Each structure stands twice: as structure tokens, then as C-alpha cells.
Short mmCIF file of C-alpha atoms in Angstrom, two decimals:
data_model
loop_
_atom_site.label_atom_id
_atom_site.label_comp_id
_atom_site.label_asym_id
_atom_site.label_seq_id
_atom_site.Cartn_x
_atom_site.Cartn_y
_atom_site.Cartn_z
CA UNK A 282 -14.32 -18.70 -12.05
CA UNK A 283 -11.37 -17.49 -9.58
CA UNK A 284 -12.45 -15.13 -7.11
CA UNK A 285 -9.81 -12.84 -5.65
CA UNK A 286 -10.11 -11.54 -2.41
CA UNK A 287 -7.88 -8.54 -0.78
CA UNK A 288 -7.67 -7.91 3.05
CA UNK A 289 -7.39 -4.68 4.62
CA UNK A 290 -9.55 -2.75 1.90
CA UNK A 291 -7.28 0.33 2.99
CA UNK A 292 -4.05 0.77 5.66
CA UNK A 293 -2.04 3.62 6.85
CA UNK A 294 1.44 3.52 7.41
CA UNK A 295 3.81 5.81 8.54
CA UNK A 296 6.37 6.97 6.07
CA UNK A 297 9.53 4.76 6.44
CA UNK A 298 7.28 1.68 8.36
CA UNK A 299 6.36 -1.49 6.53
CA UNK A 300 3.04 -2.05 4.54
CA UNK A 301 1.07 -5.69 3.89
CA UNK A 302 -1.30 -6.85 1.73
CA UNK A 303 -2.89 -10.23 1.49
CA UNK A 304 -4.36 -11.68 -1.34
CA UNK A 305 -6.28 -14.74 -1.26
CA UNK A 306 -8.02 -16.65 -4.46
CA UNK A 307 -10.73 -19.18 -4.46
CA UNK A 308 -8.61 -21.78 -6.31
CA UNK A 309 -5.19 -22.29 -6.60
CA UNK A 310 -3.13 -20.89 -9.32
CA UNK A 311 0.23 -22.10 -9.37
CA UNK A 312 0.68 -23.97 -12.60
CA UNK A 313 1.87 -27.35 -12.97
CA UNK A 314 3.50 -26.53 -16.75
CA UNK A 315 6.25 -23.99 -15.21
CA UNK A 316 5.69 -24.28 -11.23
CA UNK A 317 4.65 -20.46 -11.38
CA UNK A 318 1.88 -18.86 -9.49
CA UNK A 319 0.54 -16.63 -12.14
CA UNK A 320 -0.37 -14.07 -9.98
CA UNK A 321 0.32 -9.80 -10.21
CA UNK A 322 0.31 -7.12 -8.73
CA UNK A 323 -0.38 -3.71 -9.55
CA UNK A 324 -0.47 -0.19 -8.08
CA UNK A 325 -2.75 2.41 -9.54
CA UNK A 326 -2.19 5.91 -8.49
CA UNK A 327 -5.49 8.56 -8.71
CA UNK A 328 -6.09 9.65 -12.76
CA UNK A 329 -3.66 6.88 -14.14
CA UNK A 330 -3.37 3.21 -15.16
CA UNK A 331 -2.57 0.78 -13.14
CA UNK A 332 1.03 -0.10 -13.35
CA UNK A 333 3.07 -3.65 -13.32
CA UNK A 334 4.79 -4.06 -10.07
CA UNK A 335 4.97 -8.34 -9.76
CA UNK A 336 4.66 -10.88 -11.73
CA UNK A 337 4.61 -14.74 -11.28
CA UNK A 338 3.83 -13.76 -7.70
CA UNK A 339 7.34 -12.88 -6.68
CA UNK A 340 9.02 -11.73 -9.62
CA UNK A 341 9.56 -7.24 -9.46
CA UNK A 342 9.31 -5.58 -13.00
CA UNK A 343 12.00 -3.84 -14.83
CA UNK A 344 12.35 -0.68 -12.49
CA UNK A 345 10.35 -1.47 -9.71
CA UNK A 346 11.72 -0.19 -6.39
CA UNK A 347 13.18 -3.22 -4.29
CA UNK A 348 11.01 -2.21 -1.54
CA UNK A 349 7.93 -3.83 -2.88
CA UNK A 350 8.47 -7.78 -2.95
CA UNK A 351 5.54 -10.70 -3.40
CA UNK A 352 5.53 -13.80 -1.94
CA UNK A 353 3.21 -16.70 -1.30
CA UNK A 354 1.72 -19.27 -3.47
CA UNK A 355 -1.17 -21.40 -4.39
CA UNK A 356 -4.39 -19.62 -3.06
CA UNK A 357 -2.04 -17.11 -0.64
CA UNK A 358 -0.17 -13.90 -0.96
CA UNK A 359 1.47 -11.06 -0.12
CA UNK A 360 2.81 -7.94 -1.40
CA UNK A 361 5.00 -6.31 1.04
CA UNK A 362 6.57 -2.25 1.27
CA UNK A 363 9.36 -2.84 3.27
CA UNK A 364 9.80 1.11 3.95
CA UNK A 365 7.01 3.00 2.87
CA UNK A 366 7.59 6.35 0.56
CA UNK A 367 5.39 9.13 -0.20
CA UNK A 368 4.81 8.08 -3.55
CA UNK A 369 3.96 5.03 -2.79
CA UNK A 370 0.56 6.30 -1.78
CA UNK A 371 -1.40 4.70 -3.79
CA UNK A 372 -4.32 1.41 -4.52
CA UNK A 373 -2.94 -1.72 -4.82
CA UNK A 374 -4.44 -4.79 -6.51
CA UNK A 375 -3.47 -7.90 -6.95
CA UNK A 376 -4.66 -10.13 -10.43
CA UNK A 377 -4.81 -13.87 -11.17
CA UNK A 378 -4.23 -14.97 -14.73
CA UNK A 379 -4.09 -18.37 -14.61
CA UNK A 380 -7.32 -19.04 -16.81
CA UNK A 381 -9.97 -17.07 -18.21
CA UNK A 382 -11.49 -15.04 -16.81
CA UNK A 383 -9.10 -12.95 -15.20
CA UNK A 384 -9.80 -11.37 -12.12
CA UNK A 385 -8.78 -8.95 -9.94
CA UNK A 386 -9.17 -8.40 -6.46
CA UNK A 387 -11.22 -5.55 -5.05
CA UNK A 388 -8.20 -3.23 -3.95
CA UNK A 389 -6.43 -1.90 -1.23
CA UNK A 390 -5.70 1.76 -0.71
CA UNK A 391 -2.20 2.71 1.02
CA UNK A 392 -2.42 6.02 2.77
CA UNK A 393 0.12 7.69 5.10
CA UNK A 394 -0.10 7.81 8.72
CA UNK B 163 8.82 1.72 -26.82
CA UNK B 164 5.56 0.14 -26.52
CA UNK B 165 2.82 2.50 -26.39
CA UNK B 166 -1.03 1.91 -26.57
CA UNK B 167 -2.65 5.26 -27.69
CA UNK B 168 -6.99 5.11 -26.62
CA UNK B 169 -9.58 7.48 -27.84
CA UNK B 170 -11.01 10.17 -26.37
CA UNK B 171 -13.34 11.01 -23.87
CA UNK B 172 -17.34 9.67 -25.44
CA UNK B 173 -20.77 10.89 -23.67
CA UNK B 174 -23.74 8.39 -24.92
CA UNK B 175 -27.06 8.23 -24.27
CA UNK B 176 -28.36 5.40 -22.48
CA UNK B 177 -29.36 2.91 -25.36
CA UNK B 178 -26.50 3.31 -27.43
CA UNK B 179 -23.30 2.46 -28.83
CA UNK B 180 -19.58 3.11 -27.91
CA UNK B 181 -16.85 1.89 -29.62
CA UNK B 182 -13.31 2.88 -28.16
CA UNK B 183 -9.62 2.41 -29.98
CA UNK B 184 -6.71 1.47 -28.79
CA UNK B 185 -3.69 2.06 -31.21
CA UNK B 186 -0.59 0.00 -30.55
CA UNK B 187 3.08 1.21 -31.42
CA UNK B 188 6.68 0.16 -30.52
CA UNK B 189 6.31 -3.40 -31.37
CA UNK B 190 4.98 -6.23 -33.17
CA UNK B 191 1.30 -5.48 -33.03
CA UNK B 192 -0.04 -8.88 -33.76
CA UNK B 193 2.31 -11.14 -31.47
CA UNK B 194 0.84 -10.31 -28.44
CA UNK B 195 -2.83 -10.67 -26.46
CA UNK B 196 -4.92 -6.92 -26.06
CA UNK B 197 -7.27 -7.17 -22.82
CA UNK B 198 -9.61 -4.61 -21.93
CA UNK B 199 -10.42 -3.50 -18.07
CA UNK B 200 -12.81 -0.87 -17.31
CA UNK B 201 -13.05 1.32 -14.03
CA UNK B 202 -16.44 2.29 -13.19
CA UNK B 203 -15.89 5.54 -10.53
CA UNK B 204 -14.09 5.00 -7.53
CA UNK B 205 -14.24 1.25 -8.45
CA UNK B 206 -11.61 -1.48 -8.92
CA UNK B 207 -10.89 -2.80 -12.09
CA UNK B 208 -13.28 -5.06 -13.97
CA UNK B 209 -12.07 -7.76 -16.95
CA UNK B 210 -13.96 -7.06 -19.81
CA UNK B 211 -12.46 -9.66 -22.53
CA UNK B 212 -9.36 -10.31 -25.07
CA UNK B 213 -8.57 -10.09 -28.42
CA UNK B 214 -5.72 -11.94 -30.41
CA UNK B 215 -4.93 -9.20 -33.15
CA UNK B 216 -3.11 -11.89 -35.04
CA UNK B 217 -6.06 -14.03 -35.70
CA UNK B 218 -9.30 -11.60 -34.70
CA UNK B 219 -10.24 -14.40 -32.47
CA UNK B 220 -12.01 -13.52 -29.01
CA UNK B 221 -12.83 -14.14 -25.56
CA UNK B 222 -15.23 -11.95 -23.48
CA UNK B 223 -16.31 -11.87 -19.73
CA UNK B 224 -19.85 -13.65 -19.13
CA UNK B 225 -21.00 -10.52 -18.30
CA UNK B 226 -20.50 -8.65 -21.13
CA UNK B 227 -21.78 -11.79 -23.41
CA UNK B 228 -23.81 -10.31 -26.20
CA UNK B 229 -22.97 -6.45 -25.73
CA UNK B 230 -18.86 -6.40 -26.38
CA UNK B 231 -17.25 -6.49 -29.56
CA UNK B 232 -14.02 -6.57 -29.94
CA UNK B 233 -12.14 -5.99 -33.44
CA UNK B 234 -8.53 -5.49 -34.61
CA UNK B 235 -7.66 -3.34 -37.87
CA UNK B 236 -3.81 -4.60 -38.45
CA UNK B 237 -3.49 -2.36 -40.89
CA UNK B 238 -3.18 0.51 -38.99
CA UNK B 239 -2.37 -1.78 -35.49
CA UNK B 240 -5.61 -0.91 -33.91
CA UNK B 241 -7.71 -2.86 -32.01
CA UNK B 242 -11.75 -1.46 -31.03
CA UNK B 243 -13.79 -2.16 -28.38
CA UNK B 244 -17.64 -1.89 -28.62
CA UNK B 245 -20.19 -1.76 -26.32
CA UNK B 246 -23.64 -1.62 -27.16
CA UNK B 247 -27.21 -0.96 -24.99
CA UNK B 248 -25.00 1.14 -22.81
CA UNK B 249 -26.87 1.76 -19.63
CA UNK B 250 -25.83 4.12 -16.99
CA UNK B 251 -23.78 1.81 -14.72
CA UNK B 252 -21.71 1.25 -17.70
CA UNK B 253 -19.86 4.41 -16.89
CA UNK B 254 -16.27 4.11 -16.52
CA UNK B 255 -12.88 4.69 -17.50
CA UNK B 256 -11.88 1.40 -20.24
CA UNK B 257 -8.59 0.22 -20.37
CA UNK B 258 -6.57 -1.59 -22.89
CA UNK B 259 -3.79 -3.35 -22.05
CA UNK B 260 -1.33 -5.07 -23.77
CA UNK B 261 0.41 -8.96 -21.80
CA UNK B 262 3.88 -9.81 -21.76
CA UNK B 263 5.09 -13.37 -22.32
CA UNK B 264 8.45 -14.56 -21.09
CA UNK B 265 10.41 -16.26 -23.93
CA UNK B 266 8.76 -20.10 -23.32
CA UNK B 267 5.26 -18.14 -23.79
CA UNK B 268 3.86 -17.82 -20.29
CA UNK B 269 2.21 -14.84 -19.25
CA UNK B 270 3.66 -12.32 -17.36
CA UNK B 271 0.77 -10.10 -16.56
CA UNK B 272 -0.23 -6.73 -18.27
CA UNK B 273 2.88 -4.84 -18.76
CA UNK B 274 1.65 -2.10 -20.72
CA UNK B 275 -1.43 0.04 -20.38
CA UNK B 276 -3.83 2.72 -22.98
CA UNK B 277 -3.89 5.87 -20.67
CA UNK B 278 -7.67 5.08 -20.42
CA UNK B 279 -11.14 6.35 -21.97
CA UNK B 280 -13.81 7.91 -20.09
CA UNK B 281 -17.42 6.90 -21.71
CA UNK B 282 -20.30 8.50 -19.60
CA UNK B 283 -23.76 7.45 -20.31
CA UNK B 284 -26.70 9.97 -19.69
CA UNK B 285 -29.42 11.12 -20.63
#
């Protein structure tokens, strides 16, 4: 099984300053069918579900701010907030889906600072 | 649009039974994947298993081997979840969610999401 692994467990940022997370799985997950990392991320705000932000490692969702961007591939990633909002307060966790079972990493939480 | 509708709120005793519904609108119910996730308190998110509601056919976490049902009803474009034995750490918050596929048939992650069902086991 793919083990996902999230580093800081929380960060705080002040408002307007850029936020990173890494991501790191125990086996890659870039597929050789379609060259795609199948890798998300998501952003789960208290008393809701969590909420699409990337897909395929790097690609945003319909209506995603273009302050959050992915990158990395293989076993390594990163979701960046290139100016952090209010709103974006928030846990953050990235998901592999390349095989069953799915996984998710433990989460980080984004405060303000 | 694409809406998953969940049951409400259960309180079990330890020992028994829970079976949660997730009711899909907006689309073609049995053309795409239902996962569920559950959300123990102040937890991260935990795969539970998938269900194909086109052919009833199933996949479940190791974990949950034994104790998770999952069923569809495309009649009424429903899909159940149910967990039996429930013991105490099996309090949560359980999430369906529905996948997106891009138009060659890759996953694209879970686009849409129940608003979530809190089961509480005590006694």
C-alpha cells in the first residue's frame, strides 16, 4: 500500500505571504498509461467536506483561486499559496489515487500569523 | 448539478449496526465510482472502500474487511454504506464522494462530496 506523508503538520503565515506544503508518498505514482501523477489535493475547512483544489498533481479545478498551484512528481510534491487569504485558513491534504487503496496524507493545518 | 444528499446524524450502541445513504442527483448515477471516507474527531480522512453503482461490484479497505457493506439501489440512485460491530473508535463523520474521470477515463480525484454523517457509538 502507498503511504502518504505531509510535512509541516500545521504553518502560519501572514496574510498576503506565501504558504508550502510537501507531500511525499512511499511509491511513485506517476502513471506510465497517461504520464500523470495521480495525485490531489484538497482543503477542508472546520464542519465541511473536503473540497477539490488539484488534480493530476498540477492541474487547479474549475474555480479554484490561481493562488493555489501543485507541482512535483513521482514520490514529491507541493501545493503552494502564493498570497495567503483569510479564507484560506483552512487543513490541507493531499491524496494518491493511483491504485487501491487510496490514501491520504495526515494533514496540514494553515493558520494566520 | 451534481449533488450527493447523506443521512442523518445515527447514535449506536457499541455492538451494532449503521447503515448510512448517500443519494446521488444531477447526473448519470451509475457511470461513475462512489468512495466512502470517514473522519473520526479532529482526525484526517480515512478510505473506507468503493462501490461501482453500475455493476454493485466492490472494493473495501483491509481494515474494514468483514464489517463494511456497501450496496447501491439504482432505482432510486442511492448507494448505502454499512458498518457492523461498531465499536467506539468507529466514531466519525462518513463521507461519500463521488470521482471524476477526464474524457479517456482517468481519474481525476473526488470532485464531489455528501455533506457528511455523524454516527456516534456509546453506550
Amino acid at each position: 500500500d502507498i503511504v502518504m506523508t505531509q510535512s509541516p503538520d500545521s504553518l502560519a503565515v501572514s496574510l498576503g505571504e506565501r504558504a508550502t506544503i510537501n507531500c511525499k508518498s512511499s511509491q511513485s505514482v506517476l502513471s506510465s498509461s497517461n504520464n500523470k501523477n495521480f495525485l490531489a489535493w484538497y482543503q477542508q475547512k472546520p464542519g465541511q467536506p473536503p473540497k477539490l483544489l488539484i488534480y493530476w498533481a498540477s492541474t487547479r479545478e474549475s474555480g479554484v483561486p490561481d493562488r493555489f498551484s501543485g507541482s512535483g512528481s513521482g514520490t514529491d510534491f507541493t501545493l503552494t499559496i502564493s498570497s495567503l487569504q483569510a479564507e484560506d485558513v483552512a487543513v490541507y491534504y493531499c491524496q494518491h489515487y493511483y491504485s487501491t487503496p487510496v490514501a491520504f496524507g495526515q494533514g496540514t493545518k494553515v493558520a494566520i500569523k | 448539478q451534481v449533488q450527493l444528499v447523506q443521512s442523518g446524524a445515527e447514535v449506536k450502541k457499541p455492538g451494532a449496526s449503521v447503515k448510512v445513504s448517500c443519494k446521488a442527483s444531477g447526473y448519470t448515477f451509475t457511470g461513475y465510482y462512489i468512495h466512502w471516507v470517514r473522519q473520526a474527531p479532529g482526525q484526517g480522512l480515512e478510505w473506507m472502500g468503493w462501490i461501482n453503482p453500475n455493476s454493485g461490484d466492490t472494493k473495501y479497505a483491509q481494515k474494514f474487511q468483514g464489517r463494511v457493506t456497501m450496496t447501491r439501489d439504482t432505482s432510486i440512485s442511492t448507494v448505502y454504506m454499512e458498518l457492523s460491530r461498531l465499536r467506539s473508535d468507529d466514531t466519525a463523520v462518513y463521507y461519500c464522494a463521488r470521482v471524476d474521470y477526464d474524457s479517456s477515463g482517468y481519474y481525476m480525484g473526488f470532485g464531489y462530496w455528501g455533506q457528511g454523517t455523524l454516527v456516534t457509538v456509546s453506550s
